[in-house]
Tab-separated table of C-alpha atoms and ligand atoms in Angstrom:
chain	number	residue	atom	x	y	z
A	1	MET	CA	-2.975	7.272	-20.624
A	2	LYS	CA	-1.032	10.431	-19.714
A	3	LEU	CA	0.159	10.270	-16.101
A	4	ASP	CA	-0.238	13.138	-13.742
A	5	GLU	CA	2.750	14.428	-11.658
A	6	VAL	CA	2.079	12.183	-8.624
A	7	GLN	CA	1.772	9.034	-10.832
A	8	GLN	CA	4.943	9.913	-12.697
A	9	ALA	CA	6.785	10.422	-9.394
A	10	ALA	CA	5.614	6.954	-8.189
A	11	GLN	CA	6.421	5.279	-11.530
A	12	GLU	CA	9.999	6.732	-11.502
A	13	GLN	CA	10.603	5.997	-7.879
A	14	PHE	CA	9.420	2.342	-7.951
A	15	ALA	CA	11.116	1.668	-11.377
A	16	ARG	CA	14.400	2.665	-9.827
A	17	ARG	CA	13.869	0.810	-6.549
A	18	SER	CA	12.207	-2.361	-7.795
A	19	HIS	CA	15.146	-4.462	-6.679
A	20	ARG	CA	14.488	-3.643	-3.015
A	21	TYR	CA	10.992	-5.038	-2.839
A	22	GLY	CA	11.447	-8.773	-3.599
A	23	HIS	CA	12.873	-11.517	-1.360
A	24	GLY	CA	13.806	-10.301	2.074
A	25	HIS	CA	11.493	-7.198	2.123
A	26	ILE	CA	9.091	-6.999	5.110
A	27	LEU	CA	6.129	-7.185	2.648
A	28	GLU	CA	7.082	-10.774	1.842
A	29	ASN	CA	5.185	-11.753	4.990
A	30	VAL	CA	1.636	-12.009	3.826
A	31	GLU	CA	0.009	-13.087	7.127
A	32	ASP	CA	-2.095	-9.943	7.096
A	33	VAL	CA	-3.523	-10.843	3.733
A	34	ARG	CA	-4.146	-14.441	4.771
A	35	ALA	CA	-5.989	-13.365	7.903
A	36	ALA	CA	-8.146	-10.847	6.029
A	37	ILE	CA	-9.250	-13.168	3.258
A	38	GLU	CA	-9.906	-16.286	5.198
A	39	PRO	CA	-13.362	-15.223	6.346
A	40	LEU	CA	-14.303	-14.392	2.767
A	41	GLN	CA	-14.204	-18.059	1.742
A	42	LEU	CA	-13.364	-17.373	-1.822
A	43	ALA	CA	-14.265	-20.161	-4.165
A	44	PRO	CA	-11.208	-21.780	-5.811
A	45	GLY	CA	-10.476	-20.219	-9.212
A	46	SER	CA	-11.891	-16.826	-8.160
A	47	ARG	CA	-10.968	-13.862	-10.416
A	48	VAL	CA	-8.508	-11.554	-8.437
A	49	LEU	CA	-7.125	-8.158	-9.435
A	50	ASP	CA	-4.124	-7.134	-7.334
A	51	VAL	CA	-3.584	-3.335	-7.814
A	52	ALA	CA	-0.101	-1.835	-7.310
A	53	THR	CA	1.334	-5.275	-6.876
A	54	GLY	CA	4.959	-4.216	-6.487
A	55	ALA	CA	7.110	-7.377	-6.337
A	56	GLY	CA	3.874	-9.383	-6.278
A	57	HIS	CA	3.789	-10.651	-2.685
A	58	THR	CA	0.049	-10.256	-2.251
A	59	GLY	CA	-1.106	-11.361	-5.756
A	60	LEU	CA	1.297	-14.415	-5.881
A	61	PHE	CA	-0.020	-15.523	-2.533
A	62	LEU	CA	-3.554	-15.401	-3.902
A	63	ALA	CA	-2.371	-17.315	-7.024
A	64	SER	CA	-0.846	-19.939	-4.813
A	65	LEU	CA	-4.306	-20.566	-3.362
A	66	GLY	CA	-5.556	-21.493	-6.842
A	67	HIS	CA	-7.146	-18.208	-7.890
A	68	GLU	CA	-6.901	-16.632	-11.365
A	69	VAL	CA	-4.844	-13.524	-10.592
A	70	THR	CA	-4.070	-10.357	-12.578
A	71	LEU	CA	-1.078	-8.383	-11.232
A	72	THR	CA	-1.042	-4.721	-12.130
A	73	ASP	CA	1.413	-1.849	-11.405
A	74	ILE	CA	2.394	1.501	-12.784
A	75	ALA	CA	6.074	0.608	-12.903
A	76	ALA	CA	7.173	-1.973	-15.545
A	77	PRO	CA	10.238	-3.185	-13.733
A	78	MET	CA	8.044	-4.114	-10.770
A	79	LEU	CA	5.797	-6.314	-13.031
A	80	GLU	CA	8.914	-7.914	-14.533
A	81	ARG	CA	10.083	-8.864	-10.997
A	82	ALA	CA	6.662	-10.163	-10.053
A	83	LYS	CA	6.607	-12.291	-13.255
A	84	GLU	CA	10.020	-13.726	-12.454
A	85	ALA	CA	8.909	-14.551	-9.011
A	86	ALA	CA	5.755	-16.194	-10.429
A	87	THR	CA	7.930	-18.322	-12.716
A	88	ARG	CA	10.242	-19.276	-9.849
A	89	ARG	CA	7.303	-20.361	-7.791
A	90	GLY	CA	5.582	-22.165	-10.640
A	91	LEU	CA	2.478	-19.883	-10.598
A	92	LYS	CA	0.490	-18.748	-13.530
A	93	VAL	CA	-0.564	-15.043	-13.466
A	94	GLN	CA	-1.538	-12.310	-15.862
A	95	THR	CA	0.216	-8.925	-15.746
A	96	ARG	CA	-0.943	-5.521	-16.981
A	97	GLN	CA	0.799	-2.137	-16.609
A	98	HIS	CA	-1.656	0.702	-15.747
A	99	PRO	CA	-2.309	3.302	-12.977
A	100	ALA	CA	-4.623	2.497	-10.074
A	101	GLU	CA	-6.804	5.378	-11.011
A	102	GLN	CA	-8.052	3.949	-14.242
A	103	PHE	CA	-8.489	0.194	-15.129
A	104	PRO	CA	-8.680	-1.255	-18.619
A	105	TYR	CA	-11.304	-3.962	-17.521
A	106	ALA	CA	-14.949	-4.430	-18.256
A	107	ASP	CA	-17.500	-3.769	-15.435
A	108	ALA	CA	-18.125	-6.650	-13.014
A	109	SER	CA	-15.138	-8.841	-13.993
A	110	PHE	CA	-13.542	-9.672	-10.594
A	111	ASP	CA	-14.546	-11.491	-7.502
A	112	LEU	CA	-11.791	-9.778	-5.302
A	113	VAL	CA	-9.632	-6.623	-5.758
A	114	THR	CA	-6.659	-6.309	-3.413
A	115	CYS	CA	-4.311	-3.367	-2.852
A	116	ARG	CA	-1.709	-3.438	-0.133
A	117	VAL	CA	0.758	-0.811	1.046
A	118	ALA	CA	0.394	1.331	-2.074
A	119	PRO	CA	-2.706	3.608	-1.955
A	120	HIS	CA	-0.894	6.265	-0.054
A	121	HIS	CA	0.908	6.990	-3.377
A	122	PHE	CA	-2.168	7.307	-5.506
A	123	SER	CA	-3.016	10.759	-6.854
A	124	SER	CA	-6.743	10.042	-6.700
A	125	PRO	CA	-7.998	7.527	-4.133
A	126	GLU	CA	-11.498	8.596	-5.260
A	127	SER	CA	-10.856	7.291	-8.776
A	128	PHE	CA	-9.195	4.146	-7.490
A	129	ILE	CA	-12.155	3.307	-5.294
A	130	ARG	CA	-14.590	4.178	-8.117
A	131	GLU	CA	-12.797	1.937	-10.543
A	132	THR	CA	-12.619	-0.840	-7.861
A	133	ALA	CA	-16.333	-0.777	-7.439
A	134	ARG	CA	-16.930	-0.747	-11.099
A	135	VAL	CA	-14.850	-3.847	-11.887
A	136	LEU	CA	-16.062	-5.878	-8.916
A	137	LYS	CA	-18.939	-8.270	-9.522
A	138	ARG	CA	-21.968	-7.880	-7.236
A	139	GLY	CA	-21.074	-9.563	-3.871
A	140	GLY	CA	-17.391	-9.399	-4.732
A	141	HIS	CA	-14.882	-8.174	-2.196
A	142	PHE	CA	-12.287	-5.406	-1.812
A	143	LEU	CA	-9.278	-5.738	0.523
A	144	LEU	CA	-7.278	-2.605	1.293
A	145	ILE	CA	-4.248	-2.699	3.430
A	146	ASP	CA	-2.315	0.573	3.891
A	147	GLY	CA	-0.534	2.945	6.138
A	148	SER	CA	-3.110	5.106	7.923
A	149	VAL	CA	-3.538	7.450	10.930
A	150	GLU	CA	-6.488	7.019	13.244
A	151	ASP	CA	-9.281	9.575	12.997
A	152	GLY	CA	-9.071	12.743	15.029
A	153	GLN	CA	-5.325	13.072	15.138
A	154	PRO	CA	-4.625	15.880	12.650
A	155	GLU	CA	-1.398	17.030	14.270
A	156	ALA	CA	0.221	13.603	14.401
A	157	GLU	CA	-1.162	12.917	10.855
A	158	GLU	CA	0.610	16.011	9.406
A	159	TRP	CA	3.833	15.076	11.179
A	160	LEU	CA	3.797	11.573	9.684
A	161	HIS	CA	2.924	12.902	6.296
A	162	ALA	CA	5.886	15.309	6.409
A	163	VAL	CA	8.260	12.524	7.496
A	164	GLU	CA	7.084	10.115	4.783
A	165	LYS	CA	7.076	12.792	1.997
A	166	LEU	CA	10.758	13.537	2.831
A	167	ARG	CA	11.717	9.917	3.079
A	168	ASP	CA	10.002	9.024	-0.236
A	169	PRO	CA	8.768	12.058	-2.258
A	170	SER	CA	6.465	9.750	-4.187
A	171	HIS	CA	4.307	9.429	-1.082
A	172	HIS	CA	1.088	11.356	-1.598
A	173	ARG	CA	-1.266	10.978	1.392
A	174	PHE	CA	-2.299	8.664	4.156
A	175	LEU	CA	-6.075	8.453	4.669
A	176	THR	CA	-7.805	7.843	7.882
A	177	PRO	CA	-10.126	4.847	8.274
A	178	ARG	CA	-13.147	7.082	8.118
A	179	ALA	CA	-11.946	8.772	4.924
A	180	TRP	CA	-11.491	5.358	3.243
A	181	SER	CA	-14.861	4.099	4.563
A	182	ARG	CA	-16.649	7.213	3.163
A	183	LEU	CA	-15.008	6.717	-0.285
A	184	CYS	CA	-16.018	3.058	-0.350
A	185	GLU	CA	-19.595	3.678	0.802
A	186	GLY	CA	-19.972	6.530	-1.790
A	187	ALA	CA	-18.963	4.138	-4.506
A	188	GLY	CA	-21.355	1.363	-3.499
A	189	LEU	CA	-18.960	-0.763	-1.499
A	190	LYS	CA	-20.299	-1.818	1.904
A	191	VAL	CA	-17.515	-1.635	4.515
A	192	LEU	CA	-17.592	-4.848	6.469
A	193	LYS	CA	-14.537	-4.232	8.650
A	194	THR	CA	-11.833	-1.760	9.375
A	195	THR	CA	-8.938	-2.729	11.719
A	196	LEU	CA	-5.928	-0.579	12.707
A	197	THR	CA	-2.908	-2.592	13.717
A	198	GLN	CA	0.463	-1.304	14.820
A	199	PHE	CA	3.485	-2.167	12.775
A	200	LYS	CA	7.085	-1.536	14.119
A	201	GLN	CA	9.511	0.593	12.170
A	202	PRO	CA	12.573	-0.965	13.680
A	203	ASP	CA	15.320	0.515	11.662
A	204	LEU	CA	15.132	3.987	10.207
A	205	ASN	CA	18.217	3.437	8.082
A	206	TRP	CA	16.627	0.451	6.323
A	207	TYR	CA	13.669	2.708	5.424
A	208	PHE	CA	16.035	5.432	4.110
A	209	GLU	CA	17.909	2.836	2.039
A	210	THR	CA	14.708	1.225	0.597
A	211	ALA	CA	13.595	4.636	-0.750
A	212	ALA	CA	17.070	5.963	-1.514
A	213	THR	CA	16.217	9.075	0.602
A	214	LEU	CA	18.465	11.970	-0.252
A	215	PRO	CA	21.074	12.933	2.375
A	216	GLU	CA	19.509	16.407	2.974
A	217	ASN	CA	16.020	14.727	3.437
A	218	ARG	CA	17.493	12.304	5.959
A	219	LYS	CA	18.737	15.255	7.997
A	220	LYS	CA	15.280	16.882	7.757
A	221	VAL	CA	13.558	13.719	8.901
A	222	LEU	CA	15.898	13.480	11.904
A	223	ALA	CA	15.037	17.179	12.728
A	224	LEU	CA	11.344	16.371	12.503
A	225	ILE	CA	11.846	13.384	14.832
A	226	ALA	CA	13.828	15.588	17.257
A	227	HIS	CA	10.995	18.155	17.369
A	228	ALA	CA	7.994	15.829	16.989
A	229	PRO	CA	4.798	17.055	18.760
A	230	GLN	CA	3.763	15.056	21.756
A	231	SER	CA	0.653	13.801	19.846
A	232	ALA	CA	2.942	12.111	17.321
A	233	ARG	CA	5.299	10.850	19.991
A	234	ASP	CA	2.355	9.225	21.825
A	235	LEU	CA	0.412	7.927	18.842
A	236	PHE	CA	3.368	6.364	16.961
A	237	ARG	CA	5.327	5.414	20.135
A	238	LEU	CA	8.296	7.253	18.871
A	239	GLY	CA	11.424	6.379	20.780
A	240	GLU	CA	14.962	4.853	20.843
A	241	GLU	CA	15.889	1.181	21.201
A	242	ASP	CA	19.574	0.215	21.356
A	243	GLY	CA	20.533	3.564	19.711
A	244	ASN	CA	18.006	3.006	16.938
A	245	ILE	CA	15.023	5.461	16.293
A	246	VAL	CA	11.958	3.399	16.229
A	247	TRP	CA	8.191	4.055	15.970
A	248	TRP	CA	4.974	2.133	15.183
A	249	TRP	CA	3.161	2.721	11.906
A	250	GLN	CA	-0.647	2.376	12.034
A	251	ARG	CA	-1.821	0.041	9.338
A	252	LEU	CA	-5.364	-0.109	8.138
A	253	THR	CA	-7.078	-3.362	6.911
A	254	LEU	CA	-10.368	-2.605	5.377
A	255	VAL	CA	-12.614	-5.197	3.897
A	256	ALA	CA	-15.714	-4.189	1.756
A	257	ARG	CA	-18.339	-5.917	-0.348
A	258	LYS	CA	-19.916	-4.642	-3.643
A	259	GLN	CA	-23.588	-4.155	-3.165
B	301	SAM	C1	5.191	-1.007	-1.701
B	301	SAM	S1	4.846	-1.459	-3.213
B	301	SAM	C2	3.427	-2.500	-3.140
B	301	SAM	C3	3.637	-3.728	-2.372
B	301	SAM	C4	2.684	-4.903	-2.731
B	301	SAM	N1	1.295	-4.468	-2.996
B	301	SAM	C5	2.761	-6.024	-1.734
B	301	SAM	O1	1.720	-6.479	-1.162
B	301	SAM	O2	3.867	-6.475	-1.590
B	301	SAM	C6	4.017	0.023	-3.983
B	301	SAM	C7	3.718	-0.133	-5.402
B	301	SAM	O3	2.753	0.788	-5.774
B	301	SAM	C8	2.905	1.126	-7.120
B	301	SAM	N2	2.188	2.392	-7.436
B	301	SAM	C9	2.422	3.598	-6.824
B	301	SAM	N3	1.503	4.457	-7.368
B	301	SAM	C10	0.694	3.790	-8.254
B	301	SAM	C11	-0.426	4.134	-9.074
B	301	SAM	N4	-0.888	5.369	-9.074
B	301	SAM	N5	-0.952	3.224	-9.821
B	301	SAM	C12	-0.481	1.904	-9.840
B	301	SAM	N6	0.527	1.500	-9.094
B	301	SAM	C13	1.123	2.453	-8.268
B	301	SAM	C14	4.380	1.258	-7.193
B	301	SAM	O4	4.913	1.195	-8.578
B	301	SAM	C15	4.904	0.056	-6.302
B	301	SAM	O5	5.097	-1.035	-7.077
């Protein structure tokens, strides 16, 4: 499949930075995934598709619960790292390289589709949701966890979008909870729950290093922070602690069921 510009940017960025996402990365803590899937009471051996798996933290956690997991990503080096981690942990998983906007699977083949801290890179969230709904079995579940900005905060949303685009140019767009819910409902996924939690960004330099942010972009981010509108300062609790610039991301957890 020919990739569009947004997909190519993500593929290149994450192929280059795959070494930063394994052991020690903040995504290694999967308590958010555990809490979201517990109420779903998945039967052991459920078929799970983890989209944009990165270093595999979400998908490998699900495999460790005894599910039959397929890890997918657009960047081959990420899948290699996820495979190595699976071997180290004695877990058996399938891996497939493809974009989140088009899946090479038959209709109704999965009990659960997960996607965590990645959809803000996707060129077409609409296609991703349509594909997710297509490959889920009736009654199957979708778990989305991603950066978001609450509804009704367009100025703060634009500010965060500008910051994130400079920090990591493969960022595409954060969607609000209502925008995700509309996409899901339009594709036949009934939204059971949306929760926004706050997640501290404790060290701006760590974020810069993770994405290998260019020096000129770091300066622009610092200027955006210095001139942030009050709406963004308040919403993201932008401030300083011990000389470090800190703020709180908003992270959306959405659970939906295929009708
Ligand atoms: C932060 S990592 C994902 C973290 C992972 N889901 C976890 O829970 O640890 C983001 C991943 O999204 C992948 N990605 C970005 N755009 C994509 C797309 N359009 N299709 C598939 N994967 C994509 C990147 O290659 C990268 O591995």
